[in-house]
PDB file of C-alpha atoms in Angstrom:
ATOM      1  CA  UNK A 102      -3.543   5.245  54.363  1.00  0.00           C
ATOM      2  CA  UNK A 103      -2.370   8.772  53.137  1.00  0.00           C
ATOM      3  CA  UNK A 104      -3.992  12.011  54.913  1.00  0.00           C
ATOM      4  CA  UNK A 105      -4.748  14.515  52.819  1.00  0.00           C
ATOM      5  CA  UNK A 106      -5.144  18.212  54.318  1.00  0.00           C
ATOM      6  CA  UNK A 107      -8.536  20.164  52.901  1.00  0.00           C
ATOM      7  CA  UNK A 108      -9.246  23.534  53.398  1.00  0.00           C
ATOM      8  CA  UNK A 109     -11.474  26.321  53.157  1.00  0.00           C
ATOM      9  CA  UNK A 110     -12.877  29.642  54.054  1.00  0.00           C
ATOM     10  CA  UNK A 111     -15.632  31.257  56.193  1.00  0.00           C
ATOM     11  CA  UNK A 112     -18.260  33.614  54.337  1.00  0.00           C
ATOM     12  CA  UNK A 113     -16.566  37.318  53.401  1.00  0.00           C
ATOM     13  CA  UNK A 114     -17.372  40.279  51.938  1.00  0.00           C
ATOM     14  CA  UNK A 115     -20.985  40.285  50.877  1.00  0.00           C
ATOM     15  CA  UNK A 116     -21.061  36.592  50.508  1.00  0.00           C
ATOM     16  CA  UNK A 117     -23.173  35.409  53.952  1.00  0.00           C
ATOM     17  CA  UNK A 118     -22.348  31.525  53.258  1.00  0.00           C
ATOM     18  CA  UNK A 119     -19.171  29.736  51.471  1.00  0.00           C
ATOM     19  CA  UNK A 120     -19.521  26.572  49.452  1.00  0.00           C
ATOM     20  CA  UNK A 121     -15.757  25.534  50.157  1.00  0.00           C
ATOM     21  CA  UNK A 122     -16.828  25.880  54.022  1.00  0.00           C
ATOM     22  CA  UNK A 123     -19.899  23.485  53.524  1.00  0.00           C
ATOM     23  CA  UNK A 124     -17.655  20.811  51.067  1.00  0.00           C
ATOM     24  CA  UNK A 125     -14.744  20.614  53.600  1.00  0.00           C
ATOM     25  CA  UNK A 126     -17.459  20.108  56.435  1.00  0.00           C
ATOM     26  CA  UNK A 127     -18.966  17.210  54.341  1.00  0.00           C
ATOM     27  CA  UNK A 128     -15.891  15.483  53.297  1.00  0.00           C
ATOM     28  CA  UNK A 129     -13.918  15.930  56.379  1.00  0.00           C
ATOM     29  CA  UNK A 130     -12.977  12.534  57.983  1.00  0.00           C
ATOM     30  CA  UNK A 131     -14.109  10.604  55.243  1.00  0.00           C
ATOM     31  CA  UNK A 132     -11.861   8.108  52.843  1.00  0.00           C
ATOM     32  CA  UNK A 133     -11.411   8.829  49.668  1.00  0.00           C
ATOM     33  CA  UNK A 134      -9.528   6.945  46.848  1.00  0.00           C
ATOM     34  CA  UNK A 135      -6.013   6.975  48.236  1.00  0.00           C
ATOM     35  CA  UNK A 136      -6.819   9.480  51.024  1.00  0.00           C
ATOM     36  CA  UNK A 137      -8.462  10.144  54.289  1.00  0.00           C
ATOM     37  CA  UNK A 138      -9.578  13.549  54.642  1.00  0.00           C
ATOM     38  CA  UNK A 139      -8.574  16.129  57.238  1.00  0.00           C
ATOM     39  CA  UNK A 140     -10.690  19.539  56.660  1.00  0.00           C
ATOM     40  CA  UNK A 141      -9.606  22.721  58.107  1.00  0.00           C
ATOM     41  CA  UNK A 142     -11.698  26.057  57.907  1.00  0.00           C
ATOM     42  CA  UNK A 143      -9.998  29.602  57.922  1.00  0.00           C
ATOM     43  CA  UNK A 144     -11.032  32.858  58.607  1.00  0.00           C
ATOM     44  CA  UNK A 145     -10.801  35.132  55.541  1.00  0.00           C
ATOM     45  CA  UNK A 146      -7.966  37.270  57.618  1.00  0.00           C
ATOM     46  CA  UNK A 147      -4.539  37.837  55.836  1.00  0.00           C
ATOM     47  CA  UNK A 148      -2.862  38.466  59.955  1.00  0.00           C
ATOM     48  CA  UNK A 149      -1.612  35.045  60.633  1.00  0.00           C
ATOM     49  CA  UNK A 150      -3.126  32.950  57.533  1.00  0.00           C
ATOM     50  CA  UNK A 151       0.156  31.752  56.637  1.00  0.00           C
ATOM     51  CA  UNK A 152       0.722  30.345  59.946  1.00  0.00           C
ATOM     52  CA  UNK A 153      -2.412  28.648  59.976  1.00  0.00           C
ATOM     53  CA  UNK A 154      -1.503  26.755  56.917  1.00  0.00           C
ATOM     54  CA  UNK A 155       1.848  25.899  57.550  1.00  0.00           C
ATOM     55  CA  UNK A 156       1.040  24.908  61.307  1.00  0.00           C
ATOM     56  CA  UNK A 157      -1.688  22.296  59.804  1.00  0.00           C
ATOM     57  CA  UNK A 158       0.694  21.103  57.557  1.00  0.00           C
ATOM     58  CA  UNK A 159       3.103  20.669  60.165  1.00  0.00           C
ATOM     59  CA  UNK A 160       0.528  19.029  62.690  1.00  0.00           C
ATOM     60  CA  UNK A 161      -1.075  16.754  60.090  1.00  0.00           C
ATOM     61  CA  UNK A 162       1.989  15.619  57.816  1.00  0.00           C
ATOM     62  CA  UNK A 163      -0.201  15.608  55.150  1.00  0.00           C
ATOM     63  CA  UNK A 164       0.476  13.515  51.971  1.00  0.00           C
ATOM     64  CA  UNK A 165      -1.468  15.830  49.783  1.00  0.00           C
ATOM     65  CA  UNK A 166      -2.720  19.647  50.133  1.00  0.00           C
ATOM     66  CA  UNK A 167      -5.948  20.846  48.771  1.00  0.00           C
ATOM     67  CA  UNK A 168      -7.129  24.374  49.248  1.00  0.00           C
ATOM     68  CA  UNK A 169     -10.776  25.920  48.735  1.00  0.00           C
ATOM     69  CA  UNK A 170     -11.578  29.083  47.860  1.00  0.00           C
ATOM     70  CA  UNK A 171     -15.225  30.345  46.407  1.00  0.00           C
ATOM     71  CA  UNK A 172     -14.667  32.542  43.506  1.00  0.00           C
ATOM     72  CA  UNK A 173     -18.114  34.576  42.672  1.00  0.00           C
ATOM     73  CA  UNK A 174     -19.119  34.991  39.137  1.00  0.00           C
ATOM     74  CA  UNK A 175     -17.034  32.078  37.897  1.00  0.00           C
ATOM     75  CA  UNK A 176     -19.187  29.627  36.321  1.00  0.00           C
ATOM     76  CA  UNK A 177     -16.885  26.405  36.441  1.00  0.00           C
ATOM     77  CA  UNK A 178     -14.468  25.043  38.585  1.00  0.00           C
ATOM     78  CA  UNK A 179     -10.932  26.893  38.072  1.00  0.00           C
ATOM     79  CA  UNK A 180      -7.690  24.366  38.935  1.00  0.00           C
ATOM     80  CA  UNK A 181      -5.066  27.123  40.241  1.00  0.00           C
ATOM     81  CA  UNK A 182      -1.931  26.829  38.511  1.00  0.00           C
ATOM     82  CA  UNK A 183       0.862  29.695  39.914  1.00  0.00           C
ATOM     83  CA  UNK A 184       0.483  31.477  42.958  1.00  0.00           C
ATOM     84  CA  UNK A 185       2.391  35.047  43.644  1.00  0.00           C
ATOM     85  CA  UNK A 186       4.394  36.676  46.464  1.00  0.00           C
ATOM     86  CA  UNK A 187       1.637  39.988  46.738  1.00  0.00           C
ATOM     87  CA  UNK A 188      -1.668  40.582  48.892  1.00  0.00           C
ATOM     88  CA  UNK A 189      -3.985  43.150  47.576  1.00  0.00           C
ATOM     89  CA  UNK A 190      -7.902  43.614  47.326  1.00  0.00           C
ATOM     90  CA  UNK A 191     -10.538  44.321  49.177  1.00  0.00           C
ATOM     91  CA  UNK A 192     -10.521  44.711  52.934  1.00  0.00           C
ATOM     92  CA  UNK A 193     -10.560  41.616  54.650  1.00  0.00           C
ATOM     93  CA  UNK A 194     -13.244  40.231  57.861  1.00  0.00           C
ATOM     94  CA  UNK A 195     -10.753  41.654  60.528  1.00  0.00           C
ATOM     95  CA  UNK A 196     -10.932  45.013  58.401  1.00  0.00           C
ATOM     96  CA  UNK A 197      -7.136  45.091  57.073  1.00  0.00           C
ATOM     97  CA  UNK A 198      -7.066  46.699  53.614  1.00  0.00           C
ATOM     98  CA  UNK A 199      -4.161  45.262  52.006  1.00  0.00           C
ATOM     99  CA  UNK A 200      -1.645  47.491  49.332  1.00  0.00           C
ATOM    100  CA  UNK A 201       0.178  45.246  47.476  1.00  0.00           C
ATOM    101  CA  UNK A 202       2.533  43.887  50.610  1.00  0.00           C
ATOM    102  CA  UNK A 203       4.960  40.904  49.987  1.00  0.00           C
ATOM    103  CA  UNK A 204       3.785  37.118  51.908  1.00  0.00           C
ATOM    104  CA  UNK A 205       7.354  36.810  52.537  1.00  0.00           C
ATOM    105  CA  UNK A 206       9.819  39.299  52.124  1.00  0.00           C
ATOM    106  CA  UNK A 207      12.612  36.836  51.249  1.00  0.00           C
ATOM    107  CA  UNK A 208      10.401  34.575  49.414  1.00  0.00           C
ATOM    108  CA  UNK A 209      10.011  34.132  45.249  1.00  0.00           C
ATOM    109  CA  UNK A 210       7.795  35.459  42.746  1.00  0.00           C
ATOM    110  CA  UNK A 211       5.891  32.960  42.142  1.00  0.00           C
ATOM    111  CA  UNK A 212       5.616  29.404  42.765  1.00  0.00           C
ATOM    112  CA  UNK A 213       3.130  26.794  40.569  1.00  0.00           C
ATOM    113  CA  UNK A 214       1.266  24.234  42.144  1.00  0.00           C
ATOM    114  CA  UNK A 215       2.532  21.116  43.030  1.00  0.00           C
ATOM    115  CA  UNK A 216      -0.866  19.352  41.905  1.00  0.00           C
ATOM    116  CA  UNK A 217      -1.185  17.172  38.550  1.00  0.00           C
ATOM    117  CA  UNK A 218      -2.967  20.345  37.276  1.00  0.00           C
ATOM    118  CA  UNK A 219      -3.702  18.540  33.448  1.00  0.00           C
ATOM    119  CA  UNK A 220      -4.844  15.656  34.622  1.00  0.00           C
ATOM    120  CA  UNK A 221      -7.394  17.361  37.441  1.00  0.00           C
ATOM    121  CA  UNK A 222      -8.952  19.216  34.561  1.00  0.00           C
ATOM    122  CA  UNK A 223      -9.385  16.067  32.260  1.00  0.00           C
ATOM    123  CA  UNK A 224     -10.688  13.960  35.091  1.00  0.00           C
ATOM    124  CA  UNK A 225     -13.250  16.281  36.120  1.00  0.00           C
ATOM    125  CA  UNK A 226     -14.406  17.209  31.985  1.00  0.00           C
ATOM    126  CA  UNK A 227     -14.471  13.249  31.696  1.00  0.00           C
ATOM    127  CA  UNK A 228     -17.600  13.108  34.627  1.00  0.00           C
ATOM    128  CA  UNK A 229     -18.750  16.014  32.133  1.00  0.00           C
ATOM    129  CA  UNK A 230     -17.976  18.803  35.094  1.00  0.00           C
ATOM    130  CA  UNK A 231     -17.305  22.395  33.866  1.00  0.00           C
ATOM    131  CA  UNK A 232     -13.127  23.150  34.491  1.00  0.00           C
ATOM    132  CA  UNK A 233     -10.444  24.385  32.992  1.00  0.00           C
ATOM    133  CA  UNK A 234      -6.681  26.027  34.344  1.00  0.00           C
ATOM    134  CA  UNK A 235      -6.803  29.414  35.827  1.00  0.00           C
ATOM    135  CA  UNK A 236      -3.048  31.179  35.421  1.00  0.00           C
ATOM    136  CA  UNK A 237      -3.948  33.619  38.162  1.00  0.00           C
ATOM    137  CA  UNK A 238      -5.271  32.893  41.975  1.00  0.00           C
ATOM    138  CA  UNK A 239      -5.940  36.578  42.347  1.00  0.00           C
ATOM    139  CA  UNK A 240      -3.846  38.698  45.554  1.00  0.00           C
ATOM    140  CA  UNK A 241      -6.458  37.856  48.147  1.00  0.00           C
ATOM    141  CA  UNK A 242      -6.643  35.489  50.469  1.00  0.00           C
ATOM    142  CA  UNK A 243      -7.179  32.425  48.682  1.00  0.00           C
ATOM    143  CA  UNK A 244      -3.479  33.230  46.537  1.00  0.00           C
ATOM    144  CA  UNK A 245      -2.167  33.761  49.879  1.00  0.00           C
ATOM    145  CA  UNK A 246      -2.483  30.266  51.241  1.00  0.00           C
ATOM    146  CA  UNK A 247      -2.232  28.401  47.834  1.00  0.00           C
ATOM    147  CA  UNK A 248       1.435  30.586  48.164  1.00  0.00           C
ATOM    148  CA  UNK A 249       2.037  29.851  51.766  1.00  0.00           C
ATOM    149  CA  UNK A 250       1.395  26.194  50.962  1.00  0.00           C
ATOM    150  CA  UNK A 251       3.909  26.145  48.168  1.00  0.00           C
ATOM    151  CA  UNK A 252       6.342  28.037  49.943  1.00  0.00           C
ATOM    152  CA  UNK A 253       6.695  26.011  52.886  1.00  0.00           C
ATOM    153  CA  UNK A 254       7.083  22.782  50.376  1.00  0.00           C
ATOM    154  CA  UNK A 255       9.511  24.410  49.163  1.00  0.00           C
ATOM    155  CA  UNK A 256      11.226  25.665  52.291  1.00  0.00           C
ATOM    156  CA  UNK A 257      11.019  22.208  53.858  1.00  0.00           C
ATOM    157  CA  UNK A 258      12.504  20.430  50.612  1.00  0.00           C
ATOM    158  CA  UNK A 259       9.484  17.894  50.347  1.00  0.00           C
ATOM    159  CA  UNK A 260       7.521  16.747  47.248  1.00  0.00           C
ATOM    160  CA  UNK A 261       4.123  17.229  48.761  1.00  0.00           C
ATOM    161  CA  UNK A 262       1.252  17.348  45.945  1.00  0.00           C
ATOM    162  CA  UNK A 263      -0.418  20.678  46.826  1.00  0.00           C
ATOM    163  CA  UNK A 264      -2.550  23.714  44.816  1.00  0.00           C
ATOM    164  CA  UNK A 265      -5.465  25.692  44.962  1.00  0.00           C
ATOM    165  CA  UNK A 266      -8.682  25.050  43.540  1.00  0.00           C
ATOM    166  CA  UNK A 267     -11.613  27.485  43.010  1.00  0.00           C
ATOM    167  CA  UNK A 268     -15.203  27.204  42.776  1.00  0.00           C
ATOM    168  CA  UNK A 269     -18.058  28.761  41.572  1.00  0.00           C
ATOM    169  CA  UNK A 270     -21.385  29.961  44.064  1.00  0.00           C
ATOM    170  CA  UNK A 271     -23.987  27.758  45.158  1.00  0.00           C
ATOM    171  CA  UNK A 272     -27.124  28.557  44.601  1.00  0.00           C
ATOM    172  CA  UNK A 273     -28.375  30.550  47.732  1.00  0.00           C
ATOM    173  CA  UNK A 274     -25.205  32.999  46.909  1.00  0.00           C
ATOM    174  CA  UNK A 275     -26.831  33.013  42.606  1.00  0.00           C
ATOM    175  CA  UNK A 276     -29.467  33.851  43.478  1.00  0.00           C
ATOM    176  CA  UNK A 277     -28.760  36.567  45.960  1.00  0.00           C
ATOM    177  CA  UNK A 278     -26.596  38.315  44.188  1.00  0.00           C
ATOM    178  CA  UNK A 279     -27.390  37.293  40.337  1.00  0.00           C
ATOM    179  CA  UNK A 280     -24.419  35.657  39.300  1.00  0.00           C
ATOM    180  CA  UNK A 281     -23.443  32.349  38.088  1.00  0.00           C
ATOM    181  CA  UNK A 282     -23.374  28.913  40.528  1.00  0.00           C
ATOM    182  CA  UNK A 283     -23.939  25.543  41.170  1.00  0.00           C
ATOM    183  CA  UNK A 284     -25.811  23.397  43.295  1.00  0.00           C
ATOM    184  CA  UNK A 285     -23.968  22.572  46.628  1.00  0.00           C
ATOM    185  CA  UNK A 286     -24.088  18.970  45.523  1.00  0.00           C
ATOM    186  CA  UNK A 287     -22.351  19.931  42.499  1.00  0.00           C
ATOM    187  CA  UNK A 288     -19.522  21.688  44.229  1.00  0.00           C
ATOM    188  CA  UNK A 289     -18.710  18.903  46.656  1.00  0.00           C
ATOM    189  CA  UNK A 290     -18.792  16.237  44.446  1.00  0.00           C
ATOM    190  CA  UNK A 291     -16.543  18.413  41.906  1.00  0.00           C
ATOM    191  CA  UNK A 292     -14.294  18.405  44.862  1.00  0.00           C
ATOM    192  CA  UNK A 293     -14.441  14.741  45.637  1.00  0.00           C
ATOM    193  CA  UNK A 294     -13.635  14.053  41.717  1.00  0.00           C
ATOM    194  CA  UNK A 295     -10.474  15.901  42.260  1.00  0.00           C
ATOM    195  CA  UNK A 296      -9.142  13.835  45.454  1.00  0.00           C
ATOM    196  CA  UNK A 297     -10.203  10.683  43.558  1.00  0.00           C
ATOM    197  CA  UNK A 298      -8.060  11.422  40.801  1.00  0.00           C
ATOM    198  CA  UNK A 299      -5.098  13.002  42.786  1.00  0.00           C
TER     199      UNK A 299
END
């Protein structure tokens, strides 16, 4: 059986609940298609996030990567294609206010995901679910572990499938704060589509 590695984050910033927390909760230890899940949840703190990926990647061996990240506003599910070498944003849980630092001093750019990116978005249109490609992951936290993912592919020399996916609010989030989002139903089984078809 191949393991695949799932991951998401706790609530942040004015959002008091995550959807990516309450899918990898759900789908963690289950089987799906080809995989049986391991589901990790992170802290939405740039001081030591790269660590915590890599260290789970090293600990689990996984065969596949997935990473989680809620993006409010969005209003369909957005299949991360590049990742980049910068933090920025708005200050994170631990109260760090990033500038535009390097993840890794030595490392590139940019690195794309590893994950069949195409045929993600096609699978999940097919089962008439709202995605498309996103060319940016943003500078916050969620680019910061889809990078520290690729990077440490990379690094190691291994051909792990492995990317960042991002998903829209549930509902208690909507209708909170007035933007766009899904049932939490929804989101999960967006999420399960994309395993299935890895």
């Amino acid at each position: 059986m191949k393991k695949l590695l799932l991951t998401g984050f706790e609530p942040f910033l004015s959002f008091r609940s995550n959807p990516t927390e309450a899918a990898v909760r759900e789908l963690d230890g289950l089987v799906i298609g080809e995989y049986s899940v391991t589901g990790k949840i992170y802290p939405v703190v740039f001081d030591g996030i790269g660590e915590r990926i890599t260290g789970d990647m090293e600990a689990e061996h996984p065969d596949a990567v997935v990473c989680l990240g809620l993006a409010g506003g969005r209003h369909t599910i957005h299949i991360e294609r590049i990742a980049i070498n910068c933090i920025d944003g708005r200050t994170d849980n631990a109260g760090f206010n990033p500038d535009g630092e390097k993840i890794d001093g030595a490392g590139p750019d940019g690195l794309f995901s590893t994950l069949p990116v195409k045929k993600l978005e096609a699978a999940l249109r097919k089962k008439a679910i709202p995605a498309s490609i996103s060319n940016t992951a943003g500078t916050y936290l969620c680019n910061n572990v889809m990078y520290s993912a690729l990077n440490h592919i990379q690094d190691k020399g291994l051909d792990t499938p492995a990317g960042f996916i991002h998903v829209p609010a549930h509902h208690e989030i909507g209708t909170e704060l007035d933007i766009p989002s899904w049932s939490q139903g929804d989101i999960t089984h967006a999420v399960r589509t994309i395993i299935e078809n890895l």
